[in-house]
mmCIF file with all atom_site columns, C-alpha atoms in Angstrom:
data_model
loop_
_atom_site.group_PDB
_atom_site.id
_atom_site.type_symbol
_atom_site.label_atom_id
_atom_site.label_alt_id
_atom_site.label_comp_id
_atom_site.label_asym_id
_atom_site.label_entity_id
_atom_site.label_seq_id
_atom_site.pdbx_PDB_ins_code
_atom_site.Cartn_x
_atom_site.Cartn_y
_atom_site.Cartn_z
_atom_site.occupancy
_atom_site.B_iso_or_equiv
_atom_site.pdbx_formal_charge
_atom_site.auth_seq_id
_atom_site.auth_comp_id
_atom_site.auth_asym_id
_atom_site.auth_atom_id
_atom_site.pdbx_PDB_model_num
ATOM 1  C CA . UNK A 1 1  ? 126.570 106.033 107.279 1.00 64.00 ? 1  UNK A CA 1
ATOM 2  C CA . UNK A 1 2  ? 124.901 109.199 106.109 1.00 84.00 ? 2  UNK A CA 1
ATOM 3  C CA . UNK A 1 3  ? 121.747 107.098 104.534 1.00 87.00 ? 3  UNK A CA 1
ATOM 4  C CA . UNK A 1 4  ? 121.572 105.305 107.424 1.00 85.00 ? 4  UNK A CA 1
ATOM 5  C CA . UNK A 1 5  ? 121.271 108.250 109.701 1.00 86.00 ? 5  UNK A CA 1
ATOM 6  C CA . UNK A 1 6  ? 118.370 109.936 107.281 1.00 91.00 ? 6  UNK A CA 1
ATOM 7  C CA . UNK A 1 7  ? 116.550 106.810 107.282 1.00 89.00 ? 7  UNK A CA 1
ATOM 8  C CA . UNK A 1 8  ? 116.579 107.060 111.000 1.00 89.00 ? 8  UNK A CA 1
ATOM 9  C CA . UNK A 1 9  ? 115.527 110.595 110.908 1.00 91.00 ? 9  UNK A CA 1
ATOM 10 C CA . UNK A 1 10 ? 112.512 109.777 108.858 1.00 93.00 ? 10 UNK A CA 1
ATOM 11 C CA . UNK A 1 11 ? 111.609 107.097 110.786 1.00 93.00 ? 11 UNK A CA 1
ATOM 12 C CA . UNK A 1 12 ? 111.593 109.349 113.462 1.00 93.00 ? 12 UNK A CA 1
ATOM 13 C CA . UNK A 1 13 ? 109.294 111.612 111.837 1.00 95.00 ? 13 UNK A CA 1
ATOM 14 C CA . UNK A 1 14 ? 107.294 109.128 110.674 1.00 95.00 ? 14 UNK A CA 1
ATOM 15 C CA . UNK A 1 15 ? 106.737 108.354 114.314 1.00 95.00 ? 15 UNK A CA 1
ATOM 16 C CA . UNK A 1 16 ? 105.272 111.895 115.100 1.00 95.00 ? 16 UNK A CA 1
ATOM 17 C CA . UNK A 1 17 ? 102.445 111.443 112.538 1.00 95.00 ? 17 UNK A CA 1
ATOM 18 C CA . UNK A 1 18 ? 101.670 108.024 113.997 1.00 95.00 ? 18 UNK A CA 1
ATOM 19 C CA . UNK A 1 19 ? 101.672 109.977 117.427 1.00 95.00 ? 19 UNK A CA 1
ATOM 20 C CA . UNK A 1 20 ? 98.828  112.364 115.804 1.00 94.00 ? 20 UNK A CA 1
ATOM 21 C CA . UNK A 1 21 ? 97.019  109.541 114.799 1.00 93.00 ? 21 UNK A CA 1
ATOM 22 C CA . UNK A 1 22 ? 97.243  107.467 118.205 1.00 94.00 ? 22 UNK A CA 1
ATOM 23 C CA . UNK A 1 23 ? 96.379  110.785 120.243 1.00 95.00 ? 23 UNK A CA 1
ATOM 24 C CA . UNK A 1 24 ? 93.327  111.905 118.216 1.00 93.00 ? 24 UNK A CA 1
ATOM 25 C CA . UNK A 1 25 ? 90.438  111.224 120.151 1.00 93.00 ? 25 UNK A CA 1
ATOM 26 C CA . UNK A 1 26 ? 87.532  109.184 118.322 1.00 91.00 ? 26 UNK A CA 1
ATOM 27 C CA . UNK A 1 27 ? 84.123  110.850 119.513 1.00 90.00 ? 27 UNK A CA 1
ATOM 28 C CA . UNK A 1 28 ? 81.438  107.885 119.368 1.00 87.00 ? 28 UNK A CA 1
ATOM 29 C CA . UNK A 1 29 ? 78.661  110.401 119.241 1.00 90.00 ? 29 UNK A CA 1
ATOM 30 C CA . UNK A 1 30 ? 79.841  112.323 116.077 1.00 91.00 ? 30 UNK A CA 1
ATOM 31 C CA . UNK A 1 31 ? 80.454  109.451 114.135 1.00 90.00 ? 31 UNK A CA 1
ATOM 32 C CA . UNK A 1 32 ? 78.730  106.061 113.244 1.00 92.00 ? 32 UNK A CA 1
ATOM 33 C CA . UNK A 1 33 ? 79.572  102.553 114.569 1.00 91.00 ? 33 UNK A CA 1
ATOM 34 C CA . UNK A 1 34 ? 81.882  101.367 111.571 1.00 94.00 ? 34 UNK A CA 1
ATOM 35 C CA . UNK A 1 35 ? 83.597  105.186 111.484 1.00 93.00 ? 35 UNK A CA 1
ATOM 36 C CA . UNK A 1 36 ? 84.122  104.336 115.105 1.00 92.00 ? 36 UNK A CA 1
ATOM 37 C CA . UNK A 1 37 ? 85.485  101.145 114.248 1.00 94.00 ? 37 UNK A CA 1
ATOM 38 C CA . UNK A 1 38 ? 87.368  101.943 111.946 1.00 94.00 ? 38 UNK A CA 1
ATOM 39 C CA . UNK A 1 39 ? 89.261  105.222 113.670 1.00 93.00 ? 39 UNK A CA 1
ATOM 40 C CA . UNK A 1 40 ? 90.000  102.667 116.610 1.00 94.00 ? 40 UNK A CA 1
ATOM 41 C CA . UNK A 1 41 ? 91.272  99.974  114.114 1.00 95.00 ? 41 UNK A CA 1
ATOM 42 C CA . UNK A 1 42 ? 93.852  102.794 112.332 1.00 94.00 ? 42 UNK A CA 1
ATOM 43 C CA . UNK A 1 43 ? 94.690  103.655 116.217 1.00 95.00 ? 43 UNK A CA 1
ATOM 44 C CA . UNK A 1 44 ? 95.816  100.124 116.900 1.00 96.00 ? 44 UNK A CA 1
ATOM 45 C CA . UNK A 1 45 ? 97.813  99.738  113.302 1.00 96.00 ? 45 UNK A CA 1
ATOM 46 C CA . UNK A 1 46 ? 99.368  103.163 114.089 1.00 96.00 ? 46 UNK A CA 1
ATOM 47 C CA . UNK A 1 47 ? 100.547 101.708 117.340 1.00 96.00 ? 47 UNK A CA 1
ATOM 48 C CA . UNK A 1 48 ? 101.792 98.487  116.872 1.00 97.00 ? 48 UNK A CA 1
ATOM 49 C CA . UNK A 1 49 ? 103.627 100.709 113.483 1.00 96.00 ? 49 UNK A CA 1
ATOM 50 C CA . UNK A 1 50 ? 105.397 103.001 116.566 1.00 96.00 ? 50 UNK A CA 1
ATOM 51 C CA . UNK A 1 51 ? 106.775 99.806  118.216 1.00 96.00 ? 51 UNK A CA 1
ATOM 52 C CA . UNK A 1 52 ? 108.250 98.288  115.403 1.00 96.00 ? 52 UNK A CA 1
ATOM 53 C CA . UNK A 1 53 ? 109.702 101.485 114.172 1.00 95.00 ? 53 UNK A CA 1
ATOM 54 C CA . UNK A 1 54 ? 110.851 102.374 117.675 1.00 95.00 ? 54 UNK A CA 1
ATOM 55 C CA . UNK A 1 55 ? 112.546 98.550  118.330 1.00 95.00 ? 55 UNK A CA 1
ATOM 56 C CA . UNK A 1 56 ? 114.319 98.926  114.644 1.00 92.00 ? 56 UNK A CA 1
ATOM 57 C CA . UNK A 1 57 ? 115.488 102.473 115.246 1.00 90.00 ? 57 UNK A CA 1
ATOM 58 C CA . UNK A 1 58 ? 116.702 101.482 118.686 1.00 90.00 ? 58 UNK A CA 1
ATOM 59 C CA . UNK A 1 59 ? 118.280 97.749  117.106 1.00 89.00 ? 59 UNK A CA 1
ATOM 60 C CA . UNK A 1 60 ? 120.322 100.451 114.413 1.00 83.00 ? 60 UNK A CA 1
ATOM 61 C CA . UNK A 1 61 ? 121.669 102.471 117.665 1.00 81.00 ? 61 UNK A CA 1
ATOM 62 C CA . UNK A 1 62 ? 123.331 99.876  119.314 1.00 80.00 ? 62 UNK A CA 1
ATOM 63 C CA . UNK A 1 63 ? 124.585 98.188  115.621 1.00 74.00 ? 63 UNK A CA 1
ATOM 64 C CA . UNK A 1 64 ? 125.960 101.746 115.443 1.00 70.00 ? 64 UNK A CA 1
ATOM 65 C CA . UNK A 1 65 ? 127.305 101.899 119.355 1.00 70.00 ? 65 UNK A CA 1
ATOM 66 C CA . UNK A 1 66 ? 128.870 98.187  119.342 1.00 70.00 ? 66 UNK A CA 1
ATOM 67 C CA . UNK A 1 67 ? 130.882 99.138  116.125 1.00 68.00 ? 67 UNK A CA 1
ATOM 68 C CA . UNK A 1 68 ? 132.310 102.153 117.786 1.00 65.00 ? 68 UNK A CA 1
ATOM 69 C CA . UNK A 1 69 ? 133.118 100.221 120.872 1.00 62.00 ? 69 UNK A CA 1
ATOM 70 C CA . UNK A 1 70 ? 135.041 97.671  119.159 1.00 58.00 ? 70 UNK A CA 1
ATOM 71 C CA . UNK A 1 71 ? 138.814 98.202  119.118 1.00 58.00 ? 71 UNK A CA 1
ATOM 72 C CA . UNK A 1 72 ? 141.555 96.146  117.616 1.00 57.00 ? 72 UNK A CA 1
ATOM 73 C CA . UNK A 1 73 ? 143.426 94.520  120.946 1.00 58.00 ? 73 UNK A CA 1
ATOM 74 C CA . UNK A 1 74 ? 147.280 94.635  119.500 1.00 59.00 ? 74 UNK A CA 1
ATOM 75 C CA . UNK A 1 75 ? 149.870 92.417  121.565 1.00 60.00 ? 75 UNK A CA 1
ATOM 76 C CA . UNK A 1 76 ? 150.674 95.164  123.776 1.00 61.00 ? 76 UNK A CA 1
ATOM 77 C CA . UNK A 1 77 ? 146.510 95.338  125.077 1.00 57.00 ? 77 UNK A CA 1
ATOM 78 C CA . UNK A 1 78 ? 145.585 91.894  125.054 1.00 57.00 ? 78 UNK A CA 1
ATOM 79 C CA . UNK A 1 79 ? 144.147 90.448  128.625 1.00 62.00 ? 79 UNK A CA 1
ATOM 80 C CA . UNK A 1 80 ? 146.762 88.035  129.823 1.00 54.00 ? 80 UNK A CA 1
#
């Protein structure tokens, strides 16, 4: 479970750099059309990266919160 959990924390780090990257602003007069391009292109990879690393992270958390909800229902708890 410990791997697991470090995993998770550097996915969550890994999400803070993609943050930098989605949150720097691209200045079209400063750079030329293909720069431009291209900054807005790593934007939208760095994006659709958050999402999927976001859905797995969250997809791992209730894995993690249905095993500790399950419970072994002996005669004396089962629902009549």
């Amino acid at each position: 479970m410990a791997r697991k959990q470090r995993i998770i924390d550097a996915a969550e780090k890994a999400l803070v750099e993609l943050e930098k990257v989605i949150r720097q602003e691209i200045n079209l007069q400063e750079l030329d059309p293909e720069k431009a391009k291209i900054a807005a292109q790593a934007k939208w990879v760095a994006i659709d990266d958050s999402l999927k690393i976001i859905d797995k992270i969250e997809q791992l958390s209730e894995d993690k919160q249905e095993k500790k909800s399950e419970k072994f229902l002996g005669v004396e708890d089962r629902i009549k």
